[in-house]
């Protein structure tokens, strides 16, 4: 099928490449000419395991091409995915300016039937607004089109794998034709389809991300109680997780969720619910707990390290989670800024995120490896659970550090006997503080 994806950011690009991989002819559109030029050369602007080789393969076979204008991009397509950004406005609403612009452009440039599919995370009712915008801007009022919602559930760092093996594909449609086209697009994946109306599909996305954020905040709250009672949150999560109704996933206590999705989506869902007449107090608390988790971590550091002024703090991991170079809403940002405000000097290492970190943090010492970061430091913070940190030689680390104190924000080293090597080890709610 001829498919066009508008917006070649993280979601658009992964979707485009993967749709080409399952047999479609795909055009990815972006209005950033520089980006299009670089994509055409097979350069992926983000770190996403497995994406670049696939992209290069389909550029070569011409199943994947790039265009800088919607007009050129949509001519032959029957299905058009909108995958542009929906950043947060100051009041927590999603800013839908780009979605509206794209809907208008599609209407002005289409000359046969199109199925327009929202892929960006948007508040319920956006589908209706997209439909209205297209209708109002159509040059030829007799042209037929459908609007559908097809939310994505990809995780950064495992997006290609997630696309190829979806738990479900959600299709929000108002016509049989739209449903059939979407089923056809995903048919090679043989997925479990959930077919519903547009508003319900949009809500499934909000509810899923908010539920996962709730799970994380729930276990983070439990981690605080574990601290108070000398219990072990890892065992609590294990014991809960074997219950099939609960499941072990997303019960990892830590320094809180970050990234471009959960913080923004929880905000947007609170605002959306409020507007619909429901005060979603539970989600407000989820957000609160997430903020507190970083503050509690900082309090622990201050408690153990005492005066922070002129102390040297080594940081391993800056990205909001492992396997990505994404720094958006990374917990490391708030933690580092708070330590710097107290006068601490930061030496940091991250395997992939440094180029993005540099855009925000100027007064950091960026190190070439974990050992350089800990040299002459008064403590070490583990903030991102990169596999690269598994094989580190802690005897060497102990010798390099001025004070052998580790604050493990991800309980990454919970099963290592670091005390034996002379370390003071502090995890999150695991009774080792
Ligand atoms: C999330 C969802 O998992 C995807 O299904 C969704 O498609 C995506 O948002 C989106 O809306 O685009 P992502 O933000 O890439 O994906 O990352 P997650 O793996 O969900 O992690 C989010 C944050 O929660 C990270 O900061 C991670 O460290 C944290 N987390 C996750 C925990 O603190 N504990 C856990 O147990 C799991």
PDB file of N, CA and C and ligand atoms in Angstrom, residues 10-11 121 152-156 205 209 212 216 220 249-254 256-262 265 320-321 331 385 410, ligand 1:
ATOM      1  N   UNK A  10      10.665  11.032  16.127  1.00  0.00           N
ATOM      2  CA  UNK A  10      10.860   9.694  16.662  1.00  0.00           C
ATOM      3  C   UNK A  10       9.746   8.721  16.217  1.00  0.00           C
ATOM      4  N   UNK A  11       8.485   9.099  16.442  1.00  0.00           N
ATOM      5  CA  UNK A  11       7.363   8.201  16.118  1.00  0.00           C
ATOM      6  C   UNK A  11       7.221   8.029  14.605  1.00  0.00           C
ATOM      7  N   UNK A 121       0.124  11.518  19.906  1.00  0.00           N
ATOM      8  CA  UNK A 121      -0.748  11.405  21.084  1.00  0.00           C
ATOM      9  C   UNK A 121      -1.542  12.691  21.227  1.00  0.00           C
ATOM     10  N   UNK A 152       0.130   4.970  19.058  1.00  0.00           N
ATOM     11  CA  UNK A 152       1.318   4.097  19.101  1.00  0.00           C
ATOM     12  C   UNK A 152       1.682   3.807  20.548  1.00  0.00           C
ATOM     13  N   UNK A 153       2.250   2.614  20.753  1.00  0.00           N
ATOM     14  CA  UNK A 153       2.635   2.195  22.108  1.00  0.00           C
ATOM     15  C   UNK A 153       4.117   1.826  22.151  1.00  0.00           C
ATOM     16  N   UNK A 154       4.885   2.410  21.234  1.00  0.00           N
ATOM     17  CA  UNK A 154       6.316   2.080  21.160  1.00  0.00           C
ATOM     18  C   UNK A 154       7.075   2.699  22.312  1.00  0.00           C
ATOM     19  N   UNK A 155       8.064   1.960  22.814  1.00  0.00           N
ATOM     20  CA  UNK A 155       8.958   2.525  23.827  1.00  0.00           C
ATOM     21  C   UNK A 155      10.267   2.925  23.166  1.00  0.00           C
ATOM     22  N   UNK A 156      10.780   4.063  23.532  1.00  0.00           N
ATOM     23  CA  UNK A 156      12.099   4.444  23.045  1.00  0.00           C
ATOM     24  C   UNK A 156      13.092   3.388  23.502  1.00  0.00           C
ATOM     25  N   UNK A 205      -4.998   5.383  24.599  1.00  0.00           N
ATOM     26  CA  UNK A 205      -3.601   5.823  24.678  1.00  0.00           C
ATOM     27  C   UNK A 205      -3.353   6.582  25.995  1.00  0.00           C
ATOM     28  N   UNK A 209      -0.851   5.060  29.101  1.00  0.00           N
ATOM     29  CA  UNK A 209       0.344   5.737  29.629  1.00  0.00           C
ATOM     30  C   UNK A 209       0.139   6.170  31.078  1.00  0.00           C
ATOM     31  N   UNK A 212       0.447   3.160  33.408  1.00  0.00           N
ATOM     32  CA  UNK A 212       1.851   2.758  33.604  1.00  0.00           C
ATOM     33  C   UNK A 212       2.560   3.737  34.546  1.00  0.00           C
ATOM     34  N   UNK A 216       4.283   2.969  38.310  1.00  0.00           N
ATOM     35  CA  UNK A 216       5.624   3.398  38.746  1.00  0.00           C
ATOM     36  C   UNK A 216       5.517   4.211  40.040  1.00  0.00           C
ATOM     37  N   UNK A 220       7.006   3.433  43.720  1.00  0.00           N
ATOM     38  CA  UNK A 220       7.889   4.434  44.344  1.00  0.00           C
ATOM     39  C   UNK A 220       7.372   4.826  45.724  1.00  0.00           C
ATOM     40  N   UNK A 249       6.047  -6.064  35.473  1.00  0.00           N
ATOM     41  CA  UNK A 249       6.527  -4.943  34.653  1.00  0.00           C
ATOM     42  C   UNK A 249       6.122  -3.596  35.241  1.00  0.00           C
ATOM     43  N   UNK A 250       7.007  -2.620  35.089  1.00  0.00           N
ATOM     44  CA  UNK A 250       6.754  -1.244  35.555  1.00  0.00           C
ATOM     45  C   UNK A 250       6.580  -1.135  37.064  1.00  0.00           C
ATOM     46  N   UNK A 251       7.188  -2.080  37.769  1.00  0.00           N
ATOM     47  CA  UNK A 251       7.232  -1.991  39.236  1.00  0.00           C
ATOM     48  C   UNK A 251       8.680  -1.814  39.689  1.00  0.00           C
ATOM     49  N   UNK A 252       9.469  -1.105  38.878  1.00  0.00           N
ATOM     50  CA  UNK A 252      10.845  -0.822  39.300  1.00  0.00           C
ATOM     51  C   UNK A 252      10.894   0.536  39.968  1.00  0.00           C
ATOM     52  N   UNK A 253      11.167   0.516  41.283  1.00  0.00           N
ATOM     53  CA  UNK A 253      11.275   1.787  42.004  1.00  0.00           C
ATOM     54  C   UNK A 253      12.552   2.479  41.568  1.00  0.00           C
ATOM     55  N   UNK A 254      12.560   3.797  41.635  1.00  0.00           N
ATOM     56  CA  UNK A 254      13.749   4.520  41.195  1.00  0.00           C
ATOM     57  C   UNK A 254      13.625   6.001  41.480  1.00  0.00           C
ATOM     58  N   UNK A 256      12.022   8.083  39.615  1.00  0.00           N
ATOM     59  CA  UNK A 256      10.825   8.635  38.969  1.00  0.00           C
ATOM     60  C   UNK A 256      10.879   8.476  37.461  1.00  0.00           C
ATOM     61  N   UNK A 257       9.691   8.545  36.848  1.00  0.00           N
ATOM     62  CA  UNK A 257       9.633   8.425  35.384  1.00  0.00           C
ATOM     63  C   UNK A 257       9.972   9.768  34.733  1.00  0.00           C
ATOM     64  N   UNK A 258      10.557   9.689  33.548  1.00  0.00           N
ATOM     65  CA  UNK A 258      10.833  10.894  32.755  1.00  0.00           C
ATOM     66  C   UNK A 258      10.497  10.607  31.310  1.00  0.00           C
ATOM     67  N   UNK A 259      11.156  11.323  30.394  1.00  0.00           N
ATOM     68  CA  UNK A 259      10.931  11.072  28.975  1.00  0.00           C
ATOM     69  C   UNK A 259       9.964  12.060  28.354  1.00  0.00           C
ATOM     70  N   UNK A 260       9.721  11.857  27.074  1.00  0.00           N
ATOM     71  CA  UNK A 260       8.887  12.815  26.343  1.00  0.00           C
ATOM     72  C   UNK A 260       7.410  12.442  26.446  1.00  0.00           C
ATOM     73  N   UNK A 261       7.103  11.310  27.097  1.00  0.00           N
ATOM     74  CA  UNK A 261       5.702  10.856  27.074  1.00  0.00           C
ATOM     75  C   UNK A 261       5.009  10.930  28.427  1.00  0.00           C
ATOM     76  N   UNK A 262       5.455  10.169  29.409  1.00  0.00           N
ATOM     77  CA  UNK A 262       4.693  10.082  30.662  1.00  0.00           C
ATOM     78  C   UNK A 262       4.449  11.452  31.315  1.00  0.00           C
ATOM     79  N   UNK A 265       2.049  13.374  29.049  1.00  0.00           N
ATOM     80  CA  UNK A 265       0.738  12.739  28.885  1.00  0.00           C
ATOM     81  C   UNK A 265      -0.071  12.749  30.176  1.00  0.00           C
ATOM     82  N   UNK A 320      16.977   9.661  30.039  1.00  0.00           N
ATOM     83  CA  UNK A 320      15.831   9.398  30.936  1.00  0.00           C
ATOM     84  C   UNK A 320      15.630   7.912  31.208  1.00  0.00           C
ATOM     85  N   UNK A 321      16.234   7.076  30.365  1.00  0.00           N
ATOM     86  CA  UNK A 321      16.279   5.635  30.604  1.00  0.00           C
ATOM     87  C   UNK A 321      17.372   5.073  29.698  1.00  0.00           C
ATOM     88  N   UNK A 331      15.144  12.503  34.790  1.00  0.00           N
ATOM     89  CA  UNK A 331      15.302  12.837  36.213  1.00  0.00           C
ATOM     90  C   UNK A 331      16.687  13.419  36.511  1.00  0.00           C
ATOM     91  N   UNK A 385      20.120   3.141  33.887  1.00  0.00           N
ATOM     92  CA  UNK A 385      20.513   1.729  34.040  1.00  0.00           C
ATOM     93  C   UNK A 385      21.091   1.135  32.750  1.00  0.00           C
ATOM     94  N   UNK A 410      18.566   3.487  40.599  1.00  0.00           N
ATOM     95  CA  UNK A 410      17.787   2.491  39.851  1.00  0.00           C
ATOM     96  C   UNK A 410      17.870   1.107  40.480  1.00  0.00           C
TER      97      UNK A 410
HETATM   98  C1  LIG B   1       6.223   5.135  27.070  1.00  0.00           C
HETATM   99  C2  LIG B   1       5.304   3.896  26.993  1.00  0.00           C
HETATM  100  O1  LIG B   1       5.915   2.798  27.690  1.00  0.00           O
HETATM  101  C3  LIG B   1       5.034   3.498  25.539  1.00  0.00           C
HETATM  102  O2  LIG B   1       4.120   2.420  25.487  1.00  0.00           O
HETATM  103  C4  LIG B   1       4.454   4.703  24.796  1.00  0.00           C
HETATM  104  O3  LIG B   1       4.247   4.436  23.424  1.00  0.00           O
HETATM  105  C5  LIG B   1       5.410   5.879  24.914  1.00  0.00           C
HETATM  106  O4  LIG B   1       5.630   6.182  26.305  1.00  0.00           O
HETATM  107  C6  LIG B   1       4.780   7.060  24.202  1.00  0.00           C
HETATM  108  O5  LIG B   1       3.722   7.512  24.638  1.00  0.00           O
HETATM  109  O6  LIG B   1       5.304   7.487  23.174  1.00  0.00           O
HETATM  110  P1  LIG B   1       8.867   5.545  26.865  1.00  0.00           P
HETATM  111  O7  LIG B   1       8.582   6.920  27.382  1.00  0.00           O
HETATM  112  O8  LIG B   1       9.726   5.375  25.686  1.00  0.00           O
HETATM  113  O9  LIG B   1       7.481   4.772  26.527  1.00  0.00           O
HETATM  114  O10 LIG B   1       9.591   4.741  28.043  1.00  0.00           O
HETATM  115  P2  LIG B   1       9.189   3.711  29.196  1.00  0.00           P
HETATM  116  O11 LIG B   1       9.996   2.505  29.021  1.00  0.00           O
HETATM  117  O12 LIG B   1       7.748   3.555  29.325  1.00  0.00           O
HETATM  118  O13 LIG B   1       9.769   4.489  30.477  1.00  0.00           O
HETATM  119  C7  LIG B   1       9.253   5.761  30.881  1.00  0.00           C
HETATM  120  C8  LIG B   1       9.924   6.219  32.156  1.00  0.00           C
HETATM  121  O14 LIG B   1       9.517   5.410  33.259  1.00  0.00           O
HETATM  122  C9  LIG B   1      11.460   6.130  32.142  1.00  0.00           C
HETATM  123  O15 LIG B   1      11.993   7.269  32.773  1.00  0.00           O
HETATM  124  C10 LIG B   1      11.760   4.887  32.951  1.00  0.00           C
HETATM  125  O16 LIG B   1      13.031   4.915  33.562  1.00  0.00           O
HETATM  126  C11 LIG B   1      10.643   4.938  33.978  1.00  0.00           C
HETATM  127  N1  LIG B   1      10.321   3.631  34.581  1.00  0.00           N
HETATM  128  C12 LIG B   1       9.815   2.627  33.814  1.00  0.00           C
HETATM  129  C13 LIG B   1      10.482   3.435  35.949  1.00  0.00           C
HETATM  130  O17 LIG B   1      10.929   4.349  36.688  1.00  0.00           O
HETATM  131  N2  LIG B   1      10.140   2.223  36.492  1.00  0.00           N
HETATM  132  C14 LIG B   1       9.646   1.214  35.732  1.00  0.00           C
HETATM  133  O18 LIG B   1       9.343   0.140  36.306  1.00  0.00           O
HETATM  134  C15 LIG B   1       9.479   1.405  34.374  1.00  0.00           C
END
